[in-house]
Coordinates of N, CA and C and ligand atoms in Angstrom, one line a residue:
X1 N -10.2 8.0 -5.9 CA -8.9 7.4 -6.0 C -8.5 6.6 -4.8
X2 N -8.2 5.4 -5.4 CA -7.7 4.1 -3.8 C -6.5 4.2 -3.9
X3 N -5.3 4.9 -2.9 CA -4.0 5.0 -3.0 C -3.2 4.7 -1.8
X4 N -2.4 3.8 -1.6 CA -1.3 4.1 -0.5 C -0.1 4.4 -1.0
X5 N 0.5 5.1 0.0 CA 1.7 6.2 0.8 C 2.6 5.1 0.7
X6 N 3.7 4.6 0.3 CA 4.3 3.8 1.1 C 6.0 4.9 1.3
X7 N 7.0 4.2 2.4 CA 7.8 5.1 2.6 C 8.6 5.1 3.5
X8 N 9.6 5.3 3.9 CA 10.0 4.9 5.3 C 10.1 6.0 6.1
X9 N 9.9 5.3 7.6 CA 9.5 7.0 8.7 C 10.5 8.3 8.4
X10 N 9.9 9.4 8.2 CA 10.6 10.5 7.4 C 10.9 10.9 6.4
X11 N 10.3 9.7 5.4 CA 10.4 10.3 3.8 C 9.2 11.4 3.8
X12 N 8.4 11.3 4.2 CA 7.5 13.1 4.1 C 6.2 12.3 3.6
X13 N 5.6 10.9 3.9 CA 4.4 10.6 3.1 C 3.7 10.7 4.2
X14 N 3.5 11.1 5.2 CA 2.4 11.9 6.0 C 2.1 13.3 5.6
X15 N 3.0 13.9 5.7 CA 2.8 15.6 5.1 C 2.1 15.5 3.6
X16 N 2.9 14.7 2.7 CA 2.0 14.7 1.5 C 0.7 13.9 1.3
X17 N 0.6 13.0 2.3 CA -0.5 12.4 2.4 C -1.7 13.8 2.1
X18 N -1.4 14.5 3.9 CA -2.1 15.3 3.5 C -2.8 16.4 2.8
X19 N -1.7 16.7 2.2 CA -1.8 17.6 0.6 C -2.6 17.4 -0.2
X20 N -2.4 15.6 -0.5 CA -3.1 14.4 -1.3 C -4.7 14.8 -1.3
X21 N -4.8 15.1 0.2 CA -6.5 14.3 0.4 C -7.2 15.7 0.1
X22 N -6.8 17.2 0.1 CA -7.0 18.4 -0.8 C -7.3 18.0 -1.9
X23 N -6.3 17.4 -2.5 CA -6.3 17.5 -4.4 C -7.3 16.6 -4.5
X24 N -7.1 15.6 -4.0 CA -7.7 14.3 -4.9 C -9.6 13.9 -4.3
X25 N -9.7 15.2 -2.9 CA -10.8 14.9 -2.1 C -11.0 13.6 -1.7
X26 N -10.6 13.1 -1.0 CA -10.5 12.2 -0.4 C -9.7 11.9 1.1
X27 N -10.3 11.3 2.5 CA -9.8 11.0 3.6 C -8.5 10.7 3.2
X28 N -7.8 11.3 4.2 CA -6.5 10.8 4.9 C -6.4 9.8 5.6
X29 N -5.8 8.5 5.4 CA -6.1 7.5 7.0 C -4.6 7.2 7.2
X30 N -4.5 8.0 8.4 CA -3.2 7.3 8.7 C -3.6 6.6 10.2
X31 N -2.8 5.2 9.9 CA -2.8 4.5 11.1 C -2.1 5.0 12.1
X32 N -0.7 5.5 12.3 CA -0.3 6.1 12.9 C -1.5 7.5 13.6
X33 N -1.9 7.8 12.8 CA -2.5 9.4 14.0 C -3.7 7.9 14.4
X34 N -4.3 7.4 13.9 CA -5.5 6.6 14.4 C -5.0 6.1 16.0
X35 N -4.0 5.3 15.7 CA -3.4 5.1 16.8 C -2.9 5.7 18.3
X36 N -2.3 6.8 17.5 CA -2.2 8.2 18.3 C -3.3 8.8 19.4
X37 N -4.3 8.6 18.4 CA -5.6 9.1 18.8 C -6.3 8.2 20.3
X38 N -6.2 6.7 20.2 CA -6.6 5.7 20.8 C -5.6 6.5 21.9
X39 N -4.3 6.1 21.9 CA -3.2 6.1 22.9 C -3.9 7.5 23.7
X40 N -4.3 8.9 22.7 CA -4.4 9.9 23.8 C -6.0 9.7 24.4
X41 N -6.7 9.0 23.9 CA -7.8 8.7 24.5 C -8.1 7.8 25.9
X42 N -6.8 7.3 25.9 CA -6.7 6.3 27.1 C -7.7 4.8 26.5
X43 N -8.0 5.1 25.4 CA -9.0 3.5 25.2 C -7.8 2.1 25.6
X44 N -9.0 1.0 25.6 CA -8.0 -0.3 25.9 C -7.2 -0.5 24.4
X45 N -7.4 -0.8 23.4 CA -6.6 -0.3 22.1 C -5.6 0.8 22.7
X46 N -5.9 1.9 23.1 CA -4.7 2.7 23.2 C -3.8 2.3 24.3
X47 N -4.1 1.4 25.2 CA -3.6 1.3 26.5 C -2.3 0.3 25.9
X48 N -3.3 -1.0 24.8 CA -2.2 -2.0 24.0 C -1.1 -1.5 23.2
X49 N -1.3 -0.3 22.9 CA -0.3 0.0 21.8 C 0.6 0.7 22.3
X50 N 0.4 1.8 23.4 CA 1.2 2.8 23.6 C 3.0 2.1 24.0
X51 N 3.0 1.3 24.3 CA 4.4 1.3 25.0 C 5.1 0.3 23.6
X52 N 4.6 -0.6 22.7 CA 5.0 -0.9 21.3 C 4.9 0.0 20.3
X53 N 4.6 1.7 20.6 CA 4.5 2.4 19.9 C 6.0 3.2 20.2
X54 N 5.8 3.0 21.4 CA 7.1 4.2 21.8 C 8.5 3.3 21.7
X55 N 8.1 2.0 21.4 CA 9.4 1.5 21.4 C 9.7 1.4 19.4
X56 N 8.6 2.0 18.8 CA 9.1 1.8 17.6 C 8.7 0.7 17.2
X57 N 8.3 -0.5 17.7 CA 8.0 -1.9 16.8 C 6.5 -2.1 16.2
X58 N 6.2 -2.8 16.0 CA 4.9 -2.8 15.2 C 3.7 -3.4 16.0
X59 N 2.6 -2.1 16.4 CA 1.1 -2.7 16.7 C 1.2 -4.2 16.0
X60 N 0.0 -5.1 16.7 CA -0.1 -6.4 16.3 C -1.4 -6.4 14.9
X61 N -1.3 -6.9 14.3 CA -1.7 -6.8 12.6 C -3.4 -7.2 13.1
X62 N -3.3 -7.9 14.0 CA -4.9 -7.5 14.2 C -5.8 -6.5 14.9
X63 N -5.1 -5.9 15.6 CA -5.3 -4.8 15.5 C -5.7 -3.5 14.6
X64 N -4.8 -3.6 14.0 CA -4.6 -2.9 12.7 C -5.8 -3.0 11.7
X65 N -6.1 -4.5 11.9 CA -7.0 -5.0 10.7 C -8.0 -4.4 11.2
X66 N -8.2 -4.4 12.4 CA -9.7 -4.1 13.3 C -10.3 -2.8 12.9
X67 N -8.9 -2.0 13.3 CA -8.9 -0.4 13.2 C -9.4 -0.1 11.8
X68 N -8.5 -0.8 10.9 CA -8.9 -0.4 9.6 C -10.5 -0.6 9.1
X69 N -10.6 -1.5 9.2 CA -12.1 -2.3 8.8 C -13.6 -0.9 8.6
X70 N -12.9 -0.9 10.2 CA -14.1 -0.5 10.8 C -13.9 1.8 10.2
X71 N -12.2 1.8 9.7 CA -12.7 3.4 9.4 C -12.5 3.3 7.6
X72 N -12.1 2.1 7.1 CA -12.5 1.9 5.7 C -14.4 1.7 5.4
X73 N -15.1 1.2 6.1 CA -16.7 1.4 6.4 C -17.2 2.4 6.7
X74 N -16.6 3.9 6.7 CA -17.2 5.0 6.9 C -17.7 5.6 5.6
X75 N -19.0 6.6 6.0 CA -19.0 6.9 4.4 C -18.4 7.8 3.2
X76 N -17.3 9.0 3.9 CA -16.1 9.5 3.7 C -15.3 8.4 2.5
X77 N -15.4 7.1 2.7 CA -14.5 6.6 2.3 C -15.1 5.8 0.6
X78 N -16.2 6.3 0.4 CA -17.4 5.8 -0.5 C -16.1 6.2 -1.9
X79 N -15.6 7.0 -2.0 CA -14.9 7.6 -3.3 C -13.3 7.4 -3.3
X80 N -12.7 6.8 -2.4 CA -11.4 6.7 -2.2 C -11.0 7.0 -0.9
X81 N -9.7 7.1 -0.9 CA -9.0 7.0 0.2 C -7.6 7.1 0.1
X82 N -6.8 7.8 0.8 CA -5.4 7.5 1.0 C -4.9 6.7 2.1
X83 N -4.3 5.6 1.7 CA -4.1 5.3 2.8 C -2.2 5.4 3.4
X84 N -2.4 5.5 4.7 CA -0.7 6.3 5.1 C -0.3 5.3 6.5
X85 N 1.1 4.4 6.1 CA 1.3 3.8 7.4 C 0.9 2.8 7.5
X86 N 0.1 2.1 6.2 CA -0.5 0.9 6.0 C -0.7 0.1 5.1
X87 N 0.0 -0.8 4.5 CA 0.4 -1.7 5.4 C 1.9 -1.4 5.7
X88 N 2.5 -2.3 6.5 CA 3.9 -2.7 7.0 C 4.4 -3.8 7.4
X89 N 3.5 -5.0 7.0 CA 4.4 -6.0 6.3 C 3.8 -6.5 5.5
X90 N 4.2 -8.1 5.2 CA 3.2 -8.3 3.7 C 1.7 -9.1 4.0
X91 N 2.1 -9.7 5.3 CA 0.5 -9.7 6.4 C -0.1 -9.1 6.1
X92 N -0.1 -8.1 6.5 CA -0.9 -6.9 5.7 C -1.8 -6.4 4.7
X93 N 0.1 -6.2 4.0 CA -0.8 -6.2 2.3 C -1.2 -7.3 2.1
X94 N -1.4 -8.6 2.3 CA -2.7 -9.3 1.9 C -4.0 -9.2 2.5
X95 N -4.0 -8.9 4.0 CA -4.9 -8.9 4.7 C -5.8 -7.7 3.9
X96 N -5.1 -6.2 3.5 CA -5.6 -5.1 3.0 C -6.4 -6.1 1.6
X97 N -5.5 -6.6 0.9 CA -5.8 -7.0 -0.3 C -7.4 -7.7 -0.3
X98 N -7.6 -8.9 0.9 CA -8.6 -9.3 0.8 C -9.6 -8.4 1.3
X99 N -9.5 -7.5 2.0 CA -10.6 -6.4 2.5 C -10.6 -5.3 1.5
X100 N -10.6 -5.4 0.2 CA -10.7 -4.4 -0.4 C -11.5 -5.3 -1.4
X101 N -11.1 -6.3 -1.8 CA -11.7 -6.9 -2.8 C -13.1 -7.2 -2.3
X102 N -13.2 -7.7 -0.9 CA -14.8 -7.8 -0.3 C -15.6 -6.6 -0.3
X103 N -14.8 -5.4 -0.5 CA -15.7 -4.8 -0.5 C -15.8 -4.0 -1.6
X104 N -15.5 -4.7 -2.7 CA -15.2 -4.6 -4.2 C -15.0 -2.5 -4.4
X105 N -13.5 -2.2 -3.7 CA -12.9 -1.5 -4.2 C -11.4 -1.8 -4.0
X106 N -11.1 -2.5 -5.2 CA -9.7 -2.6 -5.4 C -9.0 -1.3 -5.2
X107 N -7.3 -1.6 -4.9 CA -6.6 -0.5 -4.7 C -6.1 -0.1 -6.4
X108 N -6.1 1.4 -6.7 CA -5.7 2.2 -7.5 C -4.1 2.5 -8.0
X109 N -3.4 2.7 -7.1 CA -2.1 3.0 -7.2 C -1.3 2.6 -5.5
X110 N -0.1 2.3 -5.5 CA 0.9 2.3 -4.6 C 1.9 3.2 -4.7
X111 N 2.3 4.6 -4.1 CA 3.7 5.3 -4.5 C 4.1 5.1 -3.4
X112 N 5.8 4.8 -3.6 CA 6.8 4.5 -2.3 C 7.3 5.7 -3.1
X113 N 7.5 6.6 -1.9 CA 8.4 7.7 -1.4 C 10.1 7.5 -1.2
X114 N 10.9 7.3 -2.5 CA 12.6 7.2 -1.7 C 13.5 8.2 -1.5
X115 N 13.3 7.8 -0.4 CA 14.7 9.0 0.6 C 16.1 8.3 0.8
X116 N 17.1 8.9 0.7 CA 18.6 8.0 1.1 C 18.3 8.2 2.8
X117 N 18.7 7.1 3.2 CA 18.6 6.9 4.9 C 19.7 8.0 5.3
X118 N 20.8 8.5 5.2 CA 20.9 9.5 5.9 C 20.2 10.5 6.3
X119 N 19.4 11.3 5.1 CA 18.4 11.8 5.2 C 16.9 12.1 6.0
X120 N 16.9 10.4 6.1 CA 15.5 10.6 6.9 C 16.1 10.2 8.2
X121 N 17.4 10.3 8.6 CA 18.1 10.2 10.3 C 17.9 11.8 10.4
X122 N 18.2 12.5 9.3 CA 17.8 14.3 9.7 C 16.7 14.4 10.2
X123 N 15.8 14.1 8.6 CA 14.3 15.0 8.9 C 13.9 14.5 10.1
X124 N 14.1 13.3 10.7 CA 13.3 12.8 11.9 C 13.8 13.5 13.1
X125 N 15.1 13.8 13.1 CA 15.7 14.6 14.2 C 15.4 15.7 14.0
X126 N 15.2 16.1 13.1 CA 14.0 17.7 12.9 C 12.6 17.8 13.4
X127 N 11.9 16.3 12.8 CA 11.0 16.8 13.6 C 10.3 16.3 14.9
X128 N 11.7 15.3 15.5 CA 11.6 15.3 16.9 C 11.8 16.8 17.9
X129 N 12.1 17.5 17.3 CA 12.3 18.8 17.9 C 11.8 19.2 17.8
X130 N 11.1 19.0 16.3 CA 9.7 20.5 16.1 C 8.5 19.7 16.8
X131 N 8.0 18.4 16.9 CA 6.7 18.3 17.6 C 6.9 17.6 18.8
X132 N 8.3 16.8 19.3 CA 8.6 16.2 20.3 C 7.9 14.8 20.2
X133 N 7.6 13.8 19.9 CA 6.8 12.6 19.4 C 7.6 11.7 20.4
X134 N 6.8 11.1 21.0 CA 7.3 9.8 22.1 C 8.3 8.8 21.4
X135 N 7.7 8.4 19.9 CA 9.0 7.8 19.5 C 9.7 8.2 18.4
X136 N 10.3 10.0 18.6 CA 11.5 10.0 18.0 C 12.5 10.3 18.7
X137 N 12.8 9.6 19.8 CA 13.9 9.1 20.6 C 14.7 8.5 19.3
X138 N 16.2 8.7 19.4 CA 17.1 8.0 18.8 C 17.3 6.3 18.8
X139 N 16.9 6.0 19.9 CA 16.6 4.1 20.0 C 15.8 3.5 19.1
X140 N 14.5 4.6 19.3 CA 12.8 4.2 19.0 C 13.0 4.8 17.5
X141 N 14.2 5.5 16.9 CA 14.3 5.9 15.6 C 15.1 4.4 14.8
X142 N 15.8 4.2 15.4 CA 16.9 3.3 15.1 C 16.0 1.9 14.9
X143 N 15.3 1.9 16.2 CA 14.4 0.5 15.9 C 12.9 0.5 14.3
X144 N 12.8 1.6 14.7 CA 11.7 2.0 13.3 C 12.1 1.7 11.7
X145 N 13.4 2.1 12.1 CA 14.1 2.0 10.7 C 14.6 0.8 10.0
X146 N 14.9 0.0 11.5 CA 15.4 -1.7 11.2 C 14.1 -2.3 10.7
X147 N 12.9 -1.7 11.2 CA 12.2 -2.9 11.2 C 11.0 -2.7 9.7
X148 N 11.7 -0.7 9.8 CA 11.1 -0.9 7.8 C 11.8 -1.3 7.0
X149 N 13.1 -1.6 7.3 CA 13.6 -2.3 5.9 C 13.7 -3.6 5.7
X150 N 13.2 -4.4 7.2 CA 13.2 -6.1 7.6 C 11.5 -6.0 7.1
X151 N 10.5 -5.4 6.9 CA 9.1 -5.9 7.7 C 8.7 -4.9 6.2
X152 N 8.8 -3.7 6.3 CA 8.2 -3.0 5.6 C 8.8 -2.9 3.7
X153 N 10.5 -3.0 3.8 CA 10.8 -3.0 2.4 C 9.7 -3.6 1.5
X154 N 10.0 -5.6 2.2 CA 9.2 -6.5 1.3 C 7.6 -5.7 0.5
X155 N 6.7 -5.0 1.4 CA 5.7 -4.8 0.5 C 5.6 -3.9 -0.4
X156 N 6.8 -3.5 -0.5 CA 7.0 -2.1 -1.6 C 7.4 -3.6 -2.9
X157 N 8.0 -4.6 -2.7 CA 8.4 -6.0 -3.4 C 6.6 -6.1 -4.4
X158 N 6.2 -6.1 -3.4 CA 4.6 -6.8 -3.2 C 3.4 -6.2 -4.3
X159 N 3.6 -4.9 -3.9 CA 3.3 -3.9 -4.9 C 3.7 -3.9 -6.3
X160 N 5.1 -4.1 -6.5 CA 5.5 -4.4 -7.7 C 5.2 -5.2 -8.2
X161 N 4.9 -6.7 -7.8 CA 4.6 -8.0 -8.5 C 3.6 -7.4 -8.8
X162 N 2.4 -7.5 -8.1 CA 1.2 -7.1 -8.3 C 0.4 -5.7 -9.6
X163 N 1.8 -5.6 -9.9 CA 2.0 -4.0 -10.9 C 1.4 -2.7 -10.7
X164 N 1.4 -2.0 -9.5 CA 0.7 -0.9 -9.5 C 1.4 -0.3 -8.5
X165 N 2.8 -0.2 -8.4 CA 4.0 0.6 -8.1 C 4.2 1.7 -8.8
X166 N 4.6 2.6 -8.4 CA 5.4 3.9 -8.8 C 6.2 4.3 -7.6
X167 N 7.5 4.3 -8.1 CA 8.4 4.9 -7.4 C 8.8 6.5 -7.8
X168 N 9.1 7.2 -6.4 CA 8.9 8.4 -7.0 C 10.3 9.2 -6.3
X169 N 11.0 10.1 -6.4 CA 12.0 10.7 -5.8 C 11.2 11.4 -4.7
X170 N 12.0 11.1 -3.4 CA 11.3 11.9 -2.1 C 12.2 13.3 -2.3
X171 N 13.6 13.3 -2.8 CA 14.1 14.2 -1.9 C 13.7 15.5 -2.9
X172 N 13.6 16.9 -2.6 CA 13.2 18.0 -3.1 C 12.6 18.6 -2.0
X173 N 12.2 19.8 -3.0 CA 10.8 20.7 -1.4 C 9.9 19.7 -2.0
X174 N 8.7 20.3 -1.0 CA 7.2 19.8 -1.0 C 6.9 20.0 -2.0
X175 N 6.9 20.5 -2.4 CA 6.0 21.4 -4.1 C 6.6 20.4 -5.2
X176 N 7.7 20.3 -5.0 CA 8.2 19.3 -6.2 C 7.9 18.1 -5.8
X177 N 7.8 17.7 -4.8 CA 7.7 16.0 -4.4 C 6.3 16.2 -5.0
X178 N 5.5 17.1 -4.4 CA 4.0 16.8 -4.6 C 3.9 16.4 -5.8
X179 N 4.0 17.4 -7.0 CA 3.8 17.6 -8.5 C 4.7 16.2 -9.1
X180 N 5.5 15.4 -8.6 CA 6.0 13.8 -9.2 C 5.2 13.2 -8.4
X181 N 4.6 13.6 -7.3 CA 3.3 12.2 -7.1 C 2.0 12.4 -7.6
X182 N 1.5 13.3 -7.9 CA 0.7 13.6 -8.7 C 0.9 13.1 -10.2
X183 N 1.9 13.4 -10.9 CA 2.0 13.0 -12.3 C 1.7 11.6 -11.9
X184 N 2.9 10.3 -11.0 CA 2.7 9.3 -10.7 C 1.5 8.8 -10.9
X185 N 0.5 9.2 -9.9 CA -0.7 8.9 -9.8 C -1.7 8.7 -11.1
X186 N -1.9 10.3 -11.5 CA -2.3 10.0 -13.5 C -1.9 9.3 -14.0
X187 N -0.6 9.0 -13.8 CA -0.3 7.9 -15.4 C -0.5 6.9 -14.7
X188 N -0.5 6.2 -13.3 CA -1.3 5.2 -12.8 C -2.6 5.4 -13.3
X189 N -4.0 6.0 -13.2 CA -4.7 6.2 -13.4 C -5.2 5.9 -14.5
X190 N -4.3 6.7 -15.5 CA -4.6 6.5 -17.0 C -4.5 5.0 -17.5
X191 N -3.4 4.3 -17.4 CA -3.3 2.7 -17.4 C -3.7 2.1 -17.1
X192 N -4.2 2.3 -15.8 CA -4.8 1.2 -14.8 C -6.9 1.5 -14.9
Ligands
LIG1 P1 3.6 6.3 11.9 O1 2.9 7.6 12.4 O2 3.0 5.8 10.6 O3 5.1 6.5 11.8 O4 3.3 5.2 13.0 C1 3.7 5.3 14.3 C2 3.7 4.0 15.0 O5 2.4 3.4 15.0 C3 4.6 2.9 14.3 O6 5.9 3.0 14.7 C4 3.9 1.6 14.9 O7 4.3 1.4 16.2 C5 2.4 2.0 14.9 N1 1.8 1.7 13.6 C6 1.3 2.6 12.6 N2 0.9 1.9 11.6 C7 1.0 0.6 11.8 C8 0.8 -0.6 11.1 N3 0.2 -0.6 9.9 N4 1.1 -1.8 11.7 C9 1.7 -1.8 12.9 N5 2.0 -0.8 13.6 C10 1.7 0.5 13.1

Protein backbone atom coordinates (compact mmCIF):
# COMPACT_ATOMS: atom_id res chain seq x y z
CA UNK A 1 0.00 0.00 0.00
CA UNK A 2 1.31 3.70 -1.28
CA UNK A 3 -0.30 6.10 1.28
CA UNK A 4 0.13 9.51 2.72
CA UNK A 5 -0.86 10.97 6.19
CA UNK A 6 -1.96 14.29 5.51
CA UNK A 7 -3.03 16.61 8.56
CA UNK A 8 -2.19 19.47 10.37
CA UNK A 9 0.66 19.45 13.30
CA UNK A 10 -1.29 17.60 16.11
CA UNK A 11 -4.00 16.00 14.38
CA UNK A 12 -2.26 12.51 15.58
CA UNK A 13 -0.98 11.31 11.82
CA UNK A 14 2.46 10.55 13.21
CA UNK A 15 1.20 8.37 16.04
CA UNK A 16 -1.14 6.64 13.49
CA UNK A 17 1.26 6.66 10.94
CA UNK A 18 2.90 4.44 13.06
CA UNK A 19 0.19 1.96 13.95
CA UNK A 20 -0.32 2.09 10.05
CA UNK A 21 3.14 0.52 9.22
CA UNK A 22 2.20 -2.65 11.84
CA UNK A 23 -1.08 -3.29 9.95
CA UNK A 24 -0.34 -2.63 6.58
CA UNK A 25 3.69 -3.86 6.89
CA UNK A 26 5.12 -1.30 5.55
CA UNK A 27 7.91 1.69 6.40
CA UNK A 28 6.99 4.70 8.15
CA UNK A 29 8.67 7.76 6.48
CA UNK A 30 8.27 10.66 8.23
CA UNK A 31 10.17 13.62 7.01
CA UNK A 32 10.00 15.25 10.11
CA UNK A 33 11.95 12.32 12.26
CA UNK A 34 14.29 12.06 8.90
CA UNK A 35 15.08 15.47 9.54
CA UNK A 36 15.26 15.15 13.17
CA UNK A 37 17.65 12.63 12.70
CA UNK A 38 20.07 14.79 10.25
CA UNK A 39 19.65 17.85 12.85
CA UNK A 40 20.85 15.26 15.90
CA UNK A 41 23.52 13.94 13.72
CA UNK A 42 25.11 17.22 13.22
CA UNK A 43 25.22 16.39 9.29
CA UNK A 44 25.51 19.58 6.85
CA UNK A 45 21.63 18.80 5.92
CA UNK A 46 21.12 18.92 9.64
CA UNK A 47 23.24 21.95 10.22
CA UNK A 48 20.66 23.64 7.10
CA UNK A 49 17.54 22.82 8.65
CA UNK A 50 17.85 23.04 12.29
CA UNK A 51 17.17 26.65 12.99
CA UNK A 52 14.09 26.70 9.97
CA UNK A 53 12.95 23.76 11.89
CA UNK A 54 12.73 25.41 15.24
CA UNK A 55 11.31 28.36 13.79
CA UNK A 56 8.42 26.25 12.42
CA UNK A 57 8.72 27.20 8.60
CA UNK A 58 9.40 24.90 5.88
CA UNK A 59 12.86 22.94 5.01
CA UNK A 60 13.54 24.06 1.38
CA UNK A 61 11.68 21.54 -1.09
CA UNK A 62 14.93 20.51 -2.39
CA UNK A 63 15.94 19.21 0.18
CA UNK A 64 13.20 17.35 0.91
CA UNK A 65 13.21 16.02 -2.66
CA UNK A 66 16.79 14.84 -2.01
CA UNK A 67 15.92 13.23 1.29
CA UNK A 68 13.06 11.56 -0.12
CA UNK A 69 14.46 10.17 -3.36
CA UNK A 70 17.12 8.65 -1.90
CA UNK A 71 14.91 6.80 1.31
CA UNK A 72 11.96 6.01 -1.36
CA UNK A 73 15.09 3.87 -3.19
CA UNK A 74 15.46 1.65 -0.24
CA UNK A 75 14.45 -1.89 -0.44
CA UNK A 76 11.94 -1.62 2.59
CA UNK A 77 10.08 0.49 0.32
CA UNK A 78 9.65 -2.38 -2.62
CA UNK A 79 5.81 -2.97 -1.28
CA UNK A 80 4.61 0.43 -0.05
CA UNK A 81 5.11 2.97 2.12
CA UNK A 82 3.49 5.54 4.42
CA UNK A 83 4.30 8.48 3.82
CA UNK A 84 4.06 11.24 7.00
CA UNK A 85 4.83 15.07 6.73
CA UNK A 86 5.03 14.85 3.04
CA UNK A 87 4.23 16.73 1.08
CA UNK A 88 3.46 20.40 2.35
CA UNK A 89 2.93 22.34 -0.43
CA UNK A 90 1.73 21.68 -3.82
CA UNK A 91 5.66 21.84 -5.03
CA UNK A 92 5.69 19.00 -3.56
CA UNK A 93 2.86 17.09 -4.35
CA UNK A 94 3.88 17.38 -7.81
CA UNK A 95 7.39 16.94 -7.30
CA UNK A 96 6.16 13.51 -5.19
CA UNK A 97 3.88 12.98 -8.19
CA UNK A 98 6.66 12.89 -10.76
CA UNK A 99 8.88 10.66 -8.57
CA UNK A 100 6.49 8.11 -8.09
CA UNK A 101 5.38 7.76 -11.57
CA UNK A 102 9.33 7.33 -12.57
CA UNK A 103 9.51 4.85 -10.55
CA UNK A 104 6.24 3.36 -11.67
CA UNK A 105 4.59 3.21 -8.17
CA UNK A 106 1.81 5.40 -8.23
CA UNK A 107 0.28 6.67 -4.93
CA UNK A 108 -2.61 4.41 -3.45
CA UNK A 109 -4.62 6.57 -1.19
CA UNK A 110 -4.33 10.18 0.50
CA UNK A 111 -6.13 10.45 4.17
CA UNK A 112 -6.22 14.03 5.73
CA UNK A 113 -6.71 13.63 9.35
CA UNK A 114 -9.51 16.72 10.56
CA UNK A 115 -9.05 18.14 13.80
CA UNK A 116 -10.87 21.55 14.88
CA UNK A 117 -7.80 23.96 15.44
CA UNK A 118 -8.60 24.49 18.97
CA UNK A 119 -7.80 21.15 19.50
CA UNK A 120 -4.65 20.69 18.03
CA UNK A 121 -3.49 24.17 20.09
CA UNK A 122 -4.06 21.37 23.14
CA UNK A 123 -2.68 18.15 21.89
CA UNK A 124 0.45 20.18 20.84
CA UNK A 125 0.79 21.82 24.28
CA UNK A 126 0.50 18.33 25.58
CA UNK A 127 2.95 17.13 23.82
CA UNK A 128 5.25 19.88 24.19
CA UNK A 129 5.40 18.84 27.78
CA UNK A 130 5.35 15.20 27.32
CA UNK A 131 8.52 15.17 24.91
CA UNK A 132 9.73 18.87 25.06
CA UNK A 133 10.37 19.34 20.97
CA UNK A 134 12.41 22.49 20.00
CA UNK A 135 9.51 23.59 18.07
CA UNK A 136 6.63 23.34 20.22
CA UNK A 137 7.37 26.69 21.58
CA UNK A 138 4.07 28.69 21.27
CA UNK A 139 5.66 31.11 18.44
CA UNK A 140 7.06 28.03 16.48
CA UNK A 141 3.37 26.51 17.16
CA UNK A 142 1.66 29.53 15.96
CA UNK A 143 3.98 29.80 12.84
CA UNK A 144 3.44 25.89 11.95
CA UNK A 145 -0.11 26.36 11.87
CA UNK A 146 -0.22 29.61 9.63
CA UNK A 147 1.89 28.08 7.36
CA UNK A 148 -0.39 24.65 7.14
CA UNK A 149 -3.25 26.35 6.32
CA UNK A 150 -1.35 29.05 3.70
CA UNK A 151 1.19 26.15 2.18
CA UNK A 152 -0.17 22.91 3.30
CA UNK A 153 -4.26 23.21 3.16
CA UNK A 154 -3.93 23.61 -0.86
CA UNK A 155 -2.60 19.91 -1.22
CA UNK A 156 -5.30 18.27 0.63
CA UNK A 157 -7.20 20.68 -2.61
CA UNK A 158 -4.69 18.58 -4.83
CA UNK A 159 -5.52 15.26 -3.70
CA UNK A 160 -9.02 15.79 -4.18
CA UNK A 161 -8.83 16.87 -7.83
CA UNK A 162 -6.69 14.11 -8.55
CA UNK A 163 -9.43 11.70 -6.71
CA UNK A 164 -7.84 9.62 -4.10
CA UNK A 165 -8.79 11.72 -1.00
CA UNK A 166 -10.45 10.42 2.04
CA UNK A 167 -11.32 12.54 4.69
CA UNK A 168 -11.55 11.08 7.91
CA UNK A 169 -12.61 12.37 11.56
CA UNK A 170 -9.40 12.92 13.74
CA UNK A 171 -11.05 13.65 16.82
CA UNK A 172 -11.80 10.28 19.10
CA UNK A 173 -9.22 7.84 20.93
CA UNK A 174 -6.66 6.17 18.91
CA UNK A 175 -8.53 3.00 18.46
CA UNK A 176 -11.32 4.74 16.79
CA UNK A 177 -9.39 7.10 14.61
CA UNK A 178 -7.34 3.98 13.61
CA UNK A 179 -10.40 1.70 12.67
CA UNK A 180 -11.99 5.00 10.24
CA UNK A 181 -8.53 5.05 8.58
CA UNK A 182 -8.36 1.76 8.02
CA UNK A 183 -11.93 1.32 6.62
CA UNK A 184 -10.81 4.61 4.58
CA UNK A 185 -8.02 2.99 3.14
CA UNK A 186 -10.08 -0.43 1.92
CA UNK A 187 -12.70 1.23 0.32
CA UNK A 188 -9.79 3.33 -1.30
CA UNK A 189 -8.23 0.12 -2.16
CA UNK A 190 -11.18 -1.58 -3.25
CA UNK A 191 -12.04 1.28 -6.02
CA UNK A 192 -8.89 2.33 -6.87
P1 LIG B 1 6.87 17.27 11.52
O1 LIG B 1 7.53 16.30 12.44
O2 LIG B 1 6.25 16.59 10.32
O3 LIG B 1 5.90 18.18 12.22
O4 LIG B 1 8.01 18.21 10.91
C1 LIG B 1 8.79 19.03 11.74
C2 LIG B 1 9.44 20.14 10.92
O5 LIG B 1 10.29 19.57 9.92
C3 LIG B 1 8.47 21.01 10.13
O6 LIG B 1 7.91 22.05 10.93
C4 LIG B 1 9.39 21.56 9.04
O7 LIG B 1 10.25 22.56 9.53
C5 LIG B 1 10.24 20.33 8.72
N1 LIG B 1 9.61 19.50 7.67
C6 LIG B 1 9.10 18.23 7.81
N2 LIG B 1 8.59 17.80 6.65
C7 LIG B 1 8.77 18.80 5.76
C8 LIG B 1 8.45 18.98 4.38
N3 LIG B 1 7.81 18.02 3.69
N4 LIG B 1 8.81 20.14 3.78
C9 LIG B 1 9.46 21.12 4.46
N5 LIG B 1 9.77 21.02 5.75
C10 LIG B 1 9.45 19.89 6.41
Amino acid sequence: MRLILLGAPGSGKGTQASRLKDHLQVPHISTGDLLRAEVAAGSELGIAAKEVMARGELVSDEILLGMLKSRLSRDDCKDGFILDGYPRNVAQANALDALLASIQQPLEAAVQLEVPTELLVERIAGRAKAEGRADDSPESVRTRLKVYNEQTAPVVDFYRNHGNLTVVNGVGELDEVFTRIIEAIDTAASVG
